[in-house]
CSV table of C-alpha atoms in Angstrom, one decimal:
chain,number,residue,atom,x,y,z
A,1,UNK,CA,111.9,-55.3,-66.3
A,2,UNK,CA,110.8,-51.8,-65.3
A,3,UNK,CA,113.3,-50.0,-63.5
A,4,UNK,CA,112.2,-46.1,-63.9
A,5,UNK,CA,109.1,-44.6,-64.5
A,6,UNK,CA,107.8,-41.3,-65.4
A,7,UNK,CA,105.0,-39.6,-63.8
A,8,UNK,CA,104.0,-36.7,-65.5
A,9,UNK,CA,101.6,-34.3,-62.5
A,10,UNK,CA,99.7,-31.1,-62.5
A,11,UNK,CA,99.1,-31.7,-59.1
A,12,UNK,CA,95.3,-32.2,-60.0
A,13,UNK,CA,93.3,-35.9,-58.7
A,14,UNK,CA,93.8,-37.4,-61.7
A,15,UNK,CA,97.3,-37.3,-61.5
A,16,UNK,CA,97.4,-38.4,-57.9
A,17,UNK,CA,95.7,-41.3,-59.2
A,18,UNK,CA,98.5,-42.2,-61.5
A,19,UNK,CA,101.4,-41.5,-59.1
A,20,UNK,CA,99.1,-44.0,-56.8
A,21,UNK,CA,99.2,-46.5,-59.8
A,22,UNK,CA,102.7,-46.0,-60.1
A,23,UNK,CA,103.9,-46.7,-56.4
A,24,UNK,CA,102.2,-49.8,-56.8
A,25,UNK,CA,104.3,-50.9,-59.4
A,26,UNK,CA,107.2,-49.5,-58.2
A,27,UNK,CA,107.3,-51.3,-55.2
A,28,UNK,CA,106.3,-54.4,-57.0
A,29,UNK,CA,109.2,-54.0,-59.5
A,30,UNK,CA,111.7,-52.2,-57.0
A,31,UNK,CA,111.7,-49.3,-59.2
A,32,UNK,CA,112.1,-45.9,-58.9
A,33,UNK,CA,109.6,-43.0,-59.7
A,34,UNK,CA,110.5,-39.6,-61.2
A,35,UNK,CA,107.7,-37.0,-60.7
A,36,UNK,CA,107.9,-34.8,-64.1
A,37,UNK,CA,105.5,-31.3,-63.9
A,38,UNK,CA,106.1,-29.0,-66.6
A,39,UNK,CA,105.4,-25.3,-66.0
A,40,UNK,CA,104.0,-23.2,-68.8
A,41,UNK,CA,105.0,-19.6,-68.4
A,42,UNK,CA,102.7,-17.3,-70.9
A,43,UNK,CA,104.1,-15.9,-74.3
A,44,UNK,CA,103.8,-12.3,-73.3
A,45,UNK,CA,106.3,-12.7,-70.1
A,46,UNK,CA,108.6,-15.1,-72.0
A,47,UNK,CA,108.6,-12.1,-75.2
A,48,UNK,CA,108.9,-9.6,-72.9
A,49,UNK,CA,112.5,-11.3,-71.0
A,50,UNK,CA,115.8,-9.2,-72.2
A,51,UNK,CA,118.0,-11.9,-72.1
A,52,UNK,CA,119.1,-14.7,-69.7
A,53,UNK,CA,116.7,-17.4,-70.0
A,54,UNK,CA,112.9,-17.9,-68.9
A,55,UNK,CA,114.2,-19.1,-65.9
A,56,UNK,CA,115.5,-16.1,-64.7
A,57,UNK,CA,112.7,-14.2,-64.7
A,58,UNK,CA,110.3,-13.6,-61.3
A,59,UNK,CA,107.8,-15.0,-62.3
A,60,UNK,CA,109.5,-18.2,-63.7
A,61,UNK,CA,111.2,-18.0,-60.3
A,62,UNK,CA,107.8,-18.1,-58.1
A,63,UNK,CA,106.4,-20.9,-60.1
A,64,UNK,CA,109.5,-22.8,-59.6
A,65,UNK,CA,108.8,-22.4,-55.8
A,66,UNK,CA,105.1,-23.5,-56.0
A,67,UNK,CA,106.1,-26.3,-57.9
A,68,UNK,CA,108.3,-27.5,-55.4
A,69,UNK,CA,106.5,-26.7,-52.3
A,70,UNK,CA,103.3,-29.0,-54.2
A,71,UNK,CA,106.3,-31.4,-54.6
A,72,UNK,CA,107.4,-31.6,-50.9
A,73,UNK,CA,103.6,-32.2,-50.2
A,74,UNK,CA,103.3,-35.0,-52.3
A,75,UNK,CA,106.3,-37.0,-51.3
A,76,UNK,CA,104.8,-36.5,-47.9
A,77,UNK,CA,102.2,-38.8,-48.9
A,78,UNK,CA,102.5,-42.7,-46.8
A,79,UNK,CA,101.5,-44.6,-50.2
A,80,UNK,CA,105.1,-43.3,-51.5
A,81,UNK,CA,106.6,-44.5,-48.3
A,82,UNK,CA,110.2,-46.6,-49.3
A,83,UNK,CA,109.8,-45.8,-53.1
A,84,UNK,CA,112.6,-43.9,-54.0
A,85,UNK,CA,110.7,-40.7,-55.7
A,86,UNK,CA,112.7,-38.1,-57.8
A,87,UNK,CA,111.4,-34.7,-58.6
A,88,UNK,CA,111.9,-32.5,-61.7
A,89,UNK,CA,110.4,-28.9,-63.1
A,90,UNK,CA,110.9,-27.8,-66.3
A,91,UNK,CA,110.0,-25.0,-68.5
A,92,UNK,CA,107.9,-26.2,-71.7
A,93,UNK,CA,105.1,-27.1,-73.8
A,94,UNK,CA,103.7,-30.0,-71.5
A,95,UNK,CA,103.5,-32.4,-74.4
A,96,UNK,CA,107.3,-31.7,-75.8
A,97,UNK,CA,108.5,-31.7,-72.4
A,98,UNK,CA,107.3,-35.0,-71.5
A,99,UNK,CA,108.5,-36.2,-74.7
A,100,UNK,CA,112.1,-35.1,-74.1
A,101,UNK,CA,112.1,-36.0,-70.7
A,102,UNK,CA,110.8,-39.5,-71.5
A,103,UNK,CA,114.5,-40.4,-72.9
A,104,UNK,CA,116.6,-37.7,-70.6
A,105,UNK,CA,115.5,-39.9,-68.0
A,106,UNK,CA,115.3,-43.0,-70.0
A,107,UNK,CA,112.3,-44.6,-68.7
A,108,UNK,CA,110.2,-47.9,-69.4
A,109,UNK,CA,106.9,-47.1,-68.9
A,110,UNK,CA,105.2,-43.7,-68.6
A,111,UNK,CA,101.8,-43.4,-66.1
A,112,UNK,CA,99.3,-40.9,-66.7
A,113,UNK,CA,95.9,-39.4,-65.1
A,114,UNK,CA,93.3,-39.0,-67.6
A,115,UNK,CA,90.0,-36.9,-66.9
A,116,UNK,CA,87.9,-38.9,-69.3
A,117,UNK,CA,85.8,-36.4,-70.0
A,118,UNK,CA,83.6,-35.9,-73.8
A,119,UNK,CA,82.8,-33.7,-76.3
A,120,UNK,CA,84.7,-30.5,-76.4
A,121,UNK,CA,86.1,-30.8,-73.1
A,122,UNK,CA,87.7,-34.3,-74.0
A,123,UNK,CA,89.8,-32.7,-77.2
A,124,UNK,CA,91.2,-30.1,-74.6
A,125,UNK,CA,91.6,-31.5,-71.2
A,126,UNK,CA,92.7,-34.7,-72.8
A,127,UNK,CA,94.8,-33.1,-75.4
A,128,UNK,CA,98.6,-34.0,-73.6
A,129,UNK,CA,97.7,-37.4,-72.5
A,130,UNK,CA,96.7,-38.3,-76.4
A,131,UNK,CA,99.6,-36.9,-77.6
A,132,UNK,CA,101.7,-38.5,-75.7
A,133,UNK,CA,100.0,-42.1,-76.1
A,134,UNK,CA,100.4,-41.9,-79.8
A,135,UNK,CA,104.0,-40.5,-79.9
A,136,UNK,CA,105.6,-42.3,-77.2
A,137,UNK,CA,107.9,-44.9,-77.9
A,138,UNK,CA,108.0,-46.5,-74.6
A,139,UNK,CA,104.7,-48.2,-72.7
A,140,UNK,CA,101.9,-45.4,-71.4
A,141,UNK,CA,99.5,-46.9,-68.8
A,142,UNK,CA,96.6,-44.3,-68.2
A,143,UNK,CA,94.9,-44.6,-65.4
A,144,UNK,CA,91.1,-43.1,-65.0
A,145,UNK,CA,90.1,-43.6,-61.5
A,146,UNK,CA,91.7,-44.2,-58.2
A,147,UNK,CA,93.2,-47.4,-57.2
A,148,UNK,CA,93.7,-48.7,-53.3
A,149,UNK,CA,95.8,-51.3,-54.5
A,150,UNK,CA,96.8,-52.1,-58.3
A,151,UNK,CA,96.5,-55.3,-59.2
A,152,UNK,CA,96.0,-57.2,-62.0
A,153,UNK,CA,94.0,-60.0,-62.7
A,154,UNK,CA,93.3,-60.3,-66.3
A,155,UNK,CA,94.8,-58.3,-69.3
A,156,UNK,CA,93.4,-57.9,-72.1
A,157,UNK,CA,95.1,-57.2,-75.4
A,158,UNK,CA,93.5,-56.3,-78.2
A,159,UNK,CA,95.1,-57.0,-82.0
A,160,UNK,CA,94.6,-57.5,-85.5
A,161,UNK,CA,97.4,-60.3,-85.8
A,162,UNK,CA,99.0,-58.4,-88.6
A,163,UNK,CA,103.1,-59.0,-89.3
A,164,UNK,CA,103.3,-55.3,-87.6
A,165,UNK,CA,102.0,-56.1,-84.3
A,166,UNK,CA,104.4,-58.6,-83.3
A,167,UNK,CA,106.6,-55.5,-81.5
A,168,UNK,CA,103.6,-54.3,-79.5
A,169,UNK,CA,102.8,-57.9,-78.6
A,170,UNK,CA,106.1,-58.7,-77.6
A,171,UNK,CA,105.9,-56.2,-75.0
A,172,UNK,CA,102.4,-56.4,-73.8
A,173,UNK,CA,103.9,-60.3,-73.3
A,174,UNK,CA,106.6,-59.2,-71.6
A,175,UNK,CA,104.2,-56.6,-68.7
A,176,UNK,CA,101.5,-59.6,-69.0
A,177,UNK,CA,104.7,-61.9,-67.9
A,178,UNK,CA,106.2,-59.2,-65.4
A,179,UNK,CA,102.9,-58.9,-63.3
A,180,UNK,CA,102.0,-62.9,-63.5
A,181,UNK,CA,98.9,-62.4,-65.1
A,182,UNK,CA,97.5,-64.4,-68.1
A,183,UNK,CA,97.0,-62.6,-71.8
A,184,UNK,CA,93.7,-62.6,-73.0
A,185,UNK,CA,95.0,-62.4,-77.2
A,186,UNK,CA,91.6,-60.4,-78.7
A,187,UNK,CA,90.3,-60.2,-82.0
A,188,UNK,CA,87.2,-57.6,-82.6
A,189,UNK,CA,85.1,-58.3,-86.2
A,190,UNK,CA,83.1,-56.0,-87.4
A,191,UNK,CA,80.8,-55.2,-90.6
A,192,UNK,CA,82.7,-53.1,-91.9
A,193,UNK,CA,85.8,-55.8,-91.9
A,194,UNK,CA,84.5,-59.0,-92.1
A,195,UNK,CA,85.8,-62.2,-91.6
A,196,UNK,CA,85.0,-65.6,-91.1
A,197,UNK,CA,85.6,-67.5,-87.9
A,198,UNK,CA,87.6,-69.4,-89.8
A,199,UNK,CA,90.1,-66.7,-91.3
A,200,UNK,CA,90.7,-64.9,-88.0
A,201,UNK,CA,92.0,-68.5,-86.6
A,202,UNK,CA,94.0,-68.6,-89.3
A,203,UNK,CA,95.9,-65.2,-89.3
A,204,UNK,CA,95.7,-66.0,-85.2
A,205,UNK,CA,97.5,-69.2,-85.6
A,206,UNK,CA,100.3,-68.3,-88.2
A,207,UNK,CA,100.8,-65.3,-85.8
A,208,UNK,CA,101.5,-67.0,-82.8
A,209,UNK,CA,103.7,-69.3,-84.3
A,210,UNK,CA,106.1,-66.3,-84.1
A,211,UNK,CA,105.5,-66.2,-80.6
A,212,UNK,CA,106.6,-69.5,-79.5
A,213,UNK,CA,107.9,-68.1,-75.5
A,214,UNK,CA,104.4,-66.8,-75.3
A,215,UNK,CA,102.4,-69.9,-73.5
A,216,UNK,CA,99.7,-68.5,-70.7
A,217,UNK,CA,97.2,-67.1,-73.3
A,218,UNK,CA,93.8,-67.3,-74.7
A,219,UNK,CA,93.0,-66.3,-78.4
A,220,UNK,CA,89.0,-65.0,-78.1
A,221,UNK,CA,86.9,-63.3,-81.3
A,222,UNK,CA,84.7,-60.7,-80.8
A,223,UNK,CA,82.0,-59.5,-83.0
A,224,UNK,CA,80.7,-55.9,-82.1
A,225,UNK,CA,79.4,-52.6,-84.1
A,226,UNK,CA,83.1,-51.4,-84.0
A,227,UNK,CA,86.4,-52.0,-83.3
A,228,UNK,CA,86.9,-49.7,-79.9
A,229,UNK,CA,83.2,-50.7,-78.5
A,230,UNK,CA,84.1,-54.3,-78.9
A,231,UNK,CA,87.3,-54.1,-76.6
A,232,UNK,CA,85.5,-52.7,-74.2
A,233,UNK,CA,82.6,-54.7,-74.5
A,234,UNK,CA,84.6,-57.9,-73.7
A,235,UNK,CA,86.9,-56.4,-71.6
A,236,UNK,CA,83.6,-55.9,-69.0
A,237,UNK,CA,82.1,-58.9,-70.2
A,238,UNK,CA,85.3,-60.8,-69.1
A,239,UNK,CA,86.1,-58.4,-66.0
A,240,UNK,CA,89.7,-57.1,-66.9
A,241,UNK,CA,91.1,-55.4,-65.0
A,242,UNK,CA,93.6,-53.8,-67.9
A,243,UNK,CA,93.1,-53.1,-71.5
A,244,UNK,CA,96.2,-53.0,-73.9
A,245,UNK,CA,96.5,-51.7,-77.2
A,246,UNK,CA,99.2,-51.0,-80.0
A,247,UNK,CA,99.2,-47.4,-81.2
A,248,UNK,CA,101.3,-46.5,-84.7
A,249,UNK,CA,102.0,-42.4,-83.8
A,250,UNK,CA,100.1,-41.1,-87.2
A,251,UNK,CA,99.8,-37.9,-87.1
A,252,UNK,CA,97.9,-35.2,-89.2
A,253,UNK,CA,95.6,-36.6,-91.8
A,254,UNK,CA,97.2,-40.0,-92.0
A,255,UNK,CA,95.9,-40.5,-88.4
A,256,UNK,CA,92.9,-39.2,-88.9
A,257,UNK,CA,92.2,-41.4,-92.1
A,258,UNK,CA,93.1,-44.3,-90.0
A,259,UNK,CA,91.0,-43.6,-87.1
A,260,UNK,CA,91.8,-42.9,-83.6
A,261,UNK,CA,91.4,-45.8,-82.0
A,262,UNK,CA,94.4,-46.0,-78.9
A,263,UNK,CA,93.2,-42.6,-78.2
A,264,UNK,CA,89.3,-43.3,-78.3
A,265,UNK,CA,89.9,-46.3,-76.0
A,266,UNK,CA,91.8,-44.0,-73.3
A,267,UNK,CA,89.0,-41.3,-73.4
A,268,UNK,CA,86.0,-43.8,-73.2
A,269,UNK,CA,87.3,-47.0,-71.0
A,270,UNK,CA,86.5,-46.9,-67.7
A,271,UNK,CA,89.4,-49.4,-66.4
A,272,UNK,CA,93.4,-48.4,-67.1
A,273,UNK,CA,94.6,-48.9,-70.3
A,274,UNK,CA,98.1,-49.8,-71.5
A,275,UNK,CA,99.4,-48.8,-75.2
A,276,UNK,CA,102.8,-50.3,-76.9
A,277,UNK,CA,104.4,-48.3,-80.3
A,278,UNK,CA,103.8,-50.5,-82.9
């Protein structure tokens, strides 16, 4: 069950959209919310510091104060109303401080705003929510859009039913179970990987033999160009309203070799999607 969850905020829309996301769940789950933003203070001001720390100096002081007063204003907010809300500012690299935060505060699921935007402008603005999908050992639900009222009414979860998957798939089981929703189990076959109907069934059946708690599913095959435009093509074709995904955290050019798919899906799908560490 999810107890604490970490909301990473620049203060921006996007992240708004998240913490809204995240009260939702909260409330549902009768957890608490910590509100994580991570101030940046440039190189030449941190270089420039004789002694003490970068906290001491003015202008790490003023920021601190901005931060907070942008705090007070969100709490303020009535969709936060009963939700027990925890704020926190720290000094670092908003990637690595997320990171470390993640098990100070030893979380269960992170929620994140995501711009969603292409091209050159998706490898910057997107830059920390990428990272921190393919490093983070705990659930990251990224959210794209806002929300009135999260609910979920069908999940899909997209797998290749390999011997590796089964602890992703254990906890997309356990959020599918959590929020009373059924798990749509999805295959996607492509050129490029090929296999008949017949084999997938196979590797689908010997793997959810393993998985003998998990009862409210559906296996579905999917044939599409590629692997991330089929999830997404079934996921609109079937009206989810979630779209989960294992990641493994390569890094460098192992991950590159291996594609990018967790962090394609979470630029390019318009509906929230949910990633578990493989």
């Amino acid at each position: 069950m999810i107890k604490k969850i970490l909301v990473p905020t620049d203060f921006s829309e996007q992240a708004e959209n998240a913490l809204r996301v995240a009260a939702d769940l909260a409330r549902k789950y009768g957890s608490e919310i910590n509100l994580l933003h991570m101030l940046e203070l440039p190189m030449q001001l941190v270089d420039g510091a004789t002694g003490g720390s970068k906290s001491d100096l003015p202008e790490a002081i003023f920021f601190m104060k901005l931060a907070h007063q942008k705090f007070e204003n969100m709490m303020n907010a009535p969709f936060l109303d009963g939700i027990t809300v925890h704020e926190t500012a720290e000094f670092d690299g908003a990637f690595e401080g997320i990171m470390e935060y993640t098990e100070k505060y030893e979380a269960d699921l992170v929620v994140m705003g995501s711009h969603g935007a292409t091209g050159l402008q998706e490898i910057l603005i997107g830059s920390n929510t990428e990272k921190v999908v393919r490093n983070s050992k705990i659930p990251v639900l990224v959210i794209k859009r806002r929300h009135e009222n999260f609910a979920i009414e069908k999940f899909v979860y997209a797998t290749n039913f390999k011997e590796e998957n089964h602890t992703s798939f254990k906890q997309a089981f356990s959020f599918a179970k959590d929020n009373d929703v059924k798990l749509h189990m999805l295959y996607i076959n492509t050129p490029n990987n090929f296999h008949t109907t017949h084999e997938i069934e196979a590797k689908m059946k010997a793997f959810m033999e393993k998985e003998p708690e998990c009862t409210d599913y559906t296996l579905n095959i999917y044939n599409d160009d590629s692997v991330e435009k089929g999830i997404l093509h079934f996921a609109e074709t079937i009206g989810s309203g979630l779209v989960g995904i294992g990641t493994h955290g390569r890094s460098g050019l192992a991950h590159f070799l291996n594609g990018s798919l967790s962090e394609g899906l979470v630029n390019h799908a318009q509906r929230p999607v949910i990633t578990f560490k493989i």
